[in-house]
Structures are given as structure tokens and as C-alpha cells.
mmCIF file of C-alpha atoms and ligand atoms in Angstrom:
data_model
loop_
_atom_site.group_PDB
_atom_site.id
_atom_site.type_symbol
_atom_site.label_atom_id
_atom_site.label_comp_id
_atom_site.label_asym_id
_atom_site.label_seq_id
_atom_site.Cartn_x
_atom_site.Cartn_y
_atom_site.Cartn_z
ATOM 1 C CA UNK A 1 -0.018 0.006 0.003
ATOM 2 C CA UNK A 2 1.369 3.404 -0.953
ATOM 3 C CA UNK A 3 1.888 5.574 2.069
ATOM 4 C CA UNK A 4 2.787 8.826 0.296
ATOM 5 C CA UNK A 5 1.191 11.859 1.842
ATOM 6 C CA UNK A 6 -0.530 14.561 -0.205
ATOM 7 C CA UNK A 7 1.250 17.780 0.735
ATOM 8 C CA UNK A 8 -0.465 21.104 0.174
ATOM 9 C CA UNK A 9 1.441 24.352 -0.494
ATOM 10 C CA UNK A 10 0.238 27.926 -1.033
ATOM 11 C CA UNK A 11 -2.858 27.463 1.192
ATOM 12 C CA UNK A 12 -3.608 28.659 4.652
ATOM 13 C CA UNK A 13 -2.223 26.934 7.723
ATOM 14 C CA UNK A 14 -5.726 25.751 8.692
ATOM 15 C CA UNK A 15 -6.187 24.244 5.216
ATOM 16 C CA UNK A 16 -2.875 22.439 5.560
ATOM 17 C CA UNK A 17 -3.984 20.919 8.864
ATOM 18 C CA UNK A 18 -7.402 20.024 7.437
ATOM 19 C CA UNK A 19 -5.753 18.182 4.567
ATOM 20 C CA UNK A 20 -3.327 16.392 6.843
ATOM 21 C CA UNK A 21 -5.682 15.245 9.606
ATOM 22 C CA UNK A 22 -7.785 12.757 7.567
ATOM 23 C CA UNK A 23 -4.614 11.326 6.098
ATOM 24 C CA UNK A 24 -3.235 10.839 9.619
ATOM 25 C CA UNK A 25 -6.545 9.274 10.698
ATOM 26 C CA UNK A 26 -6.178 6.730 7.846
ATOM 27 C CA UNK A 27 -2.553 6.067 8.699
ATOM 28 C CA UNK A 28 -3.088 5.599 12.434
ATOM 29 C CA UNK A 29 -6.454 3.811 12.487
ATOM 30 C CA UNK A 30 -6.041 0.177 13.451
ATOM 31 C CA UNK A 31 -2.516 0.697 14.791
ATOM 32 C CA UNK A 32 -2.166 0.940 18.560
ATOM 33 C CA UNK A 33 1.625 1.002 18.834
ATOM 34 C CA UNK A 34 2.555 4.263 20.479
ATOM 35 C CA UNK A 35 6.084 4.627 19.009
ATOM 36 C CA UNK A 36 4.955 3.755 15.486
ATOM 37 C CA UNK A 37 2.140 6.304 15.625
ATOM 38 C CA UNK A 38 4.322 9.037 17.134
ATOM 39 C CA UNK A 39 6.942 8.377 14.445
ATOM 40 C CA UNK A 40 4.443 8.791 11.635
ATOM 41 C CA UNK A 41 2.870 11.908 13.201
ATOM 42 C CA UNK A 42 6.308 13.549 13.560
ATOM 43 C CA UNK A 43 7.258 12.625 9.959
ATOM 44 C CA UNK A 44 3.933 13.827 8.512
ATOM 45 C CA UNK A 45 4.070 17.160 10.359
ATOM 46 C CA UNK A 46 7.679 17.733 9.290
ATOM 47 C CA UNK A 47 6.810 16.931 5.691
ATOM 48 C CA UNK A 48 3.769 19.224 5.542
ATOM 49 C CA UNK A 49 5.090 22.191 7.492
ATOM 50 C CA UNK A 50 8.910 21.950 7.261
ATOM 51 C CA UNK A 51 9.390 23.056 10.836
ATOM 52 C CA UNK A 52 12.867 23.007 12.383
ATOM 53 C CA UNK A 53 12.075 20.250 14.896
ATOM 54 C CA UNK A 54 8.956 18.239 15.652
ATOM 55 C CA UNK A 55 8.779 15.325 18.035
ATOM 56 C CA UNK A 56 7.689 13.728 21.238
ATOM 57 C CA UNK A 57 9.054 13.367 24.756
ATOM 58 C CA UNK A 58 7.669 10.460 26.778
ATOM 59 C CA UNK A 59 7.089 10.398 30.568
ATOM 60 C CA UNK A 60 9.363 7.702 32.031
ATOM 61 C CA UNK A 61 10.223 7.447 35.769
ATOM 62 C CA UNK A 62 9.033 11.023 36.431
ATOM 63 C CA UNK A 63 11.186 12.532 33.621
ATOM 64 C CA UNK A 64 10.548 13.365 30.013
ATOM 65 C CA UNK A 65 12.725 11.175 27.731
ATOM 66 C CA UNK A 66 13.254 11.877 23.994
ATOM 67 C CA UNK A 67 10.921 9.875 21.749
ATOM 68 C CA UNK A 68 10.270 9.788 17.956
ATOM 69 C CA UNK A 69 11.179 13.059 16.263
ATOM 70 C CA UNK A 70 12.258 14.738 13.019
ATOM 71 C CA UNK A 71 15.000 17.364 13.013
ATOM 72 C CA UNK A 72 18.367 18.006 14.583
ATOM 73 C CA UNK A 73 19.623 15.921 17.510
ATOM 74 C CA UNK A 74 18.003 17.027 20.794
ATOM 75 C CA UNK A 75 18.308 16.954 24.580
ATOM 76 C CA UNK A 76 17.558 13.469 25.879
ATOM 77 C CA UNK A 77 16.009 14.051 29.304
ATOM 78 C CA UNK A 78 13.962 16.924 30.762
ATOM 79 C CA UNK A 79 12.840 17.243 34.416
ATOM 80 C CA UNK A 80 9.259 17.991 35.346
ATOM 81 C CA UNK A 81 8.726 21.744 35.500
ATOM 82 C CA UNK A 82 11.904 22.527 33.489
ATOM 83 C CA UNK A 83 11.958 24.257 30.128
ATOM 84 C CA UNK A 84 8.876 24.641 27.954
ATOM 85 C CA UNK A 85 8.318 20.875 27.740
ATOM 86 C CA UNK A 86 8.621 20.206 31.462
ATOM 87 C CA UNK A 87 6.374 23.178 32.208
ATOM 88 C CA UNK A 88 3.692 22.023 29.766
ATOM 89 C CA UNK A 89 3.780 18.618 31.424
ATOM 90 C CA UNK A 90 3.613 20.026 34.978
ATOM 91 C CA UNK A 91 0.800 22.475 34.175
ATOM 92 C CA UNK A 92 -0.961 20.057 31.821
ATOM 93 C CA UNK A 93 -1.409 22.939 29.398
ATOM 94 C CA UNK A 94 -0.560 23.833 25.818
ATOM 95 C CA UNK A 95 2.185 26.504 25.821
ATOM 96 C CA UNK A 96 2.823 28.836 22.894
ATOM 97 C CA UNK A 97 6.158 30.660 23.208
ATOM 98 C CA UNK A 98 6.623 33.466 20.661
ATOM 99 C CA UNK A 99 10.283 34.125 21.669
ATOM 100 C CA UNK A 100 12.101 31.327 23.413
ATOM 101 C CA UNK A 101 14.718 33.744 24.827
ATOM 102 C CA UNK A 102 11.916 35.346 26.865
ATOM 103 C CA UNK A 103 10.804 32.062 28.470
ATOM 104 C CA UNK A 104 12.427 31.575 31.858
ATOM 105 C CA UNK A 105 14.361 28.297 31.927
ATOM 106 C CA UNK A 106 13.953 27.569 28.213
ATOM 107 C CA UNK A 107 16.155 24.619 27.249
ATOM 108 C CA UNK A 108 18.010 25.437 24.041
ATOM 109 C CA UNK A 109 18.515 22.157 22.223
ATOM 110 C CA UNK A 110 19.218 24.088 19.013
ATOM 111 C CA UNK A 111 20.416 27.675 18.740
ATOM 112 C CA UNK A 112 18.313 27.964 15.550
ATOM 113 C CA UNK A 113 15.033 27.618 17.480
ATOM 114 C CA UNK A 114 13.251 30.961 17.968
ATOM 115 C CA UNK A 115 9.647 30.018 18.854
ATOM 116 C CA UNK A 116 7.980 26.902 20.155
ATOM 117 C CA UNK A 117 4.670 25.190 20.924
ATOM 118 C CA UNK A 118 4.382 22.303 23.379
ATOM 119 C CA UNK A 119 1.244 20.350 24.199
ATOM 120 C CA UNK A 120 0.602 17.542 26.619
ATOM 121 C CA UNK A 121 -0.394 14.123 25.273
ATOM 122 C CA UNK A 122 -3.081 12.560 27.460
ATOM 123 C CA UNK A 123 -4.229 9.004 27.926
ATOM 124 C CA UNK A 124 -7.419 9.491 29.900
ATOM 125 C CA UNK A 125 -6.566 12.119 32.505
ATOM 126 C CA UNK A 126 -2.851 11.198 32.628
ATOM 127 C CA UNK A 127 -0.087 13.028 30.743
ATOM 128 C CA UNK A 128 2.060 10.346 29.060
ATOM 129 C CA UNK A 129 4.254 12.720 27.027
ATOM 130 C CA UNK A 130 4.411 15.995 25.147
ATOM 131 C CA UNK A 131 4.485 17.039 21.530
ATOM 132 C CA UNK A 132 7.119 19.727 20.974
ATOM 133 C CA UNK A 133 7.489 21.840 17.793
ATOM 134 C CA UNK A 134 10.240 24.375 17.164
ATOM 135 C CA UNK A 135 10.486 27.053 14.486
ATOM 136 C CA UNK A 136 13.347 29.165 13.216
ATOM 137 C CA UNK A 137 10.926 32.141 13.021
ATOM 138 C CA UNK A 138 9.859 34.284 15.963
ATOM 139 C CA UNK A 139 6.133 34.153 16.787
ATOM 140 C CA UNK A 140 5.456 31.294 14.408
ATOM 141 C CA UNK A 141 2.797 29.433 16.386
ATOM 142 C CA UNK A 142 -0.711 30.532 17.388
ATOM 143 C CA UNK A 143 -4.114 29.202 18.452
ATOM 144 C CA UNK A 144 -4.679 27.578 15.047
ATOM 145 C CA UNK A 145 -1.650 25.333 15.655
ATOM 146 C CA UNK A 146 -2.846 24.627 19.222
ATOM 147 C CA UNK A 147 -6.309 23.653 17.974
ATOM 148 C CA UNK A 148 -5.237 21.236 15.259
ATOM 149 C CA UNK A 149 -2.136 19.816 16.962
ATOM 150 C CA UNK A 150 -4.363 18.895 19.924
ATOM 151 C CA UNK A 151 -6.691 17.054 17.469
ATOM 152 C CA UNK A 152 -3.677 15.265 15.990
ATOM 153 C CA UNK A 153 -2.208 14.016 19.273
ATOM 154 C CA UNK A 154 -5.627 12.570 20.169
ATOM 155 C CA UNK A 155 -5.317 10.271 17.116
ATOM 156 C CA UNK A 156 -2.212 8.595 18.540
ATOM 157 C CA UNK A 157 -4.204 6.600 21.051
ATOM 158 C CA UNK A 158 -7.372 6.479 19.019
HETATM 159 N N1 LIG B 201 13.140 23.775 24.062
HETATM 160 C C1 LIG B 201 12.565 22.663 24.811
HETATM 161 C C2 LIG B 201 13.514 21.509 24.857
HETATM 162 C C3 LIG B 201 13.304 20.491 23.776
HETATM 163 S S1 LIG B 201 13.946 20.929 22.301
HETATM 164 O O1 LIG B 201 13.415 22.221 21.843
HETATM 165 C C4 LIG B 201 13.769 19.765 21.153
HETATM 166 C C5 LIG B 201 12.227 23.130 26.215
HETATM 167 O O2 LIG B 201 12.535 24.244 26.605
HETATM 168 O O3 LIG B 201 11.598 22.330 26.945
#
């Protein structure tokens, strides 16, 4: 079965998400392996949007540990409450950071990263990891990304 994604260019960000989400639903439906699904979500998002870094950290023994991702090599472990990822986990909230240099305790895995969005991945009421996306542009992420990325992470366990 061909697994090639249809990638849209020259359309709005919302239209790009709306094209990608049904394709991800098809790709993830019937597969319950967490790592496989996270790997395909990271790859599909990278292919559609071309962000600097997109990937997952998984909660293991009360730390976040690097999971499937696309982009430059990254920090392996993040403590709860540290950096944008550890704060999103601790607060159980989506965090949009327009300028990472203004976020107290931001962990700079790549000096090229200028803005970031992190959202918790829930199974039931428990956070099992976070999705982290980094951009080379300041102020790149907004509520449109928060809305659709939250829909996408729900597919992982669907
Ligand atoms: N900047 C993140 C660390 C992870 S990397 O960006 C891939 C943070 O502050 O938590």
C-alpha cells in the first residue's frame, strides 16, 4: 500500500492541517503502537510544514525522555517543571512561546530555534508525554496550531 502523503502548499495553515488530519486518521487507524504512531505523526508534520524540529518526549520514571522526532539531535532528558516541555507537562497545558529567549528556563537544544509550541499528550486524565514543535521564526505558532495539533495528538491513542 502506498503511504505517500498529499502535501499542500500555497494554502492557509488551517487548510494544511485540514488536509493532513484525515490522512493521519487513515494512517493511524487500526494501529495501537505508540512509538509507530508518534513516528508517523512527527514525519507527517515535518513533511507538511517543514518546521525545524517536531517530536515527542515520553514520561518515564518522572522525567521526559526523548521519543520519535524529526529534526536536529535534541536533549535526551527533561525534568518535570523545566523548560517549555517540562512546564507544559507540569501544568498540563498547551504552551505557545513566541520568543524562546523570553521564556524563563527555556532549554536550548538548537540555537536555531526561535519560537515553540508544546502540548501535553493525554491518555485519559494522565499526561504520558508531550508534543514539541520548534520554528526558526519568531512568533510562528498561534491558536490555530494549538487547535489542530491537539486534534492530531488525540489520534495517537485512538
Ligand atoms: N526547548 C525545549 C527542549 C526540547 S527541544 O526544543 C527539542 C524546552 O525548553 O523544553
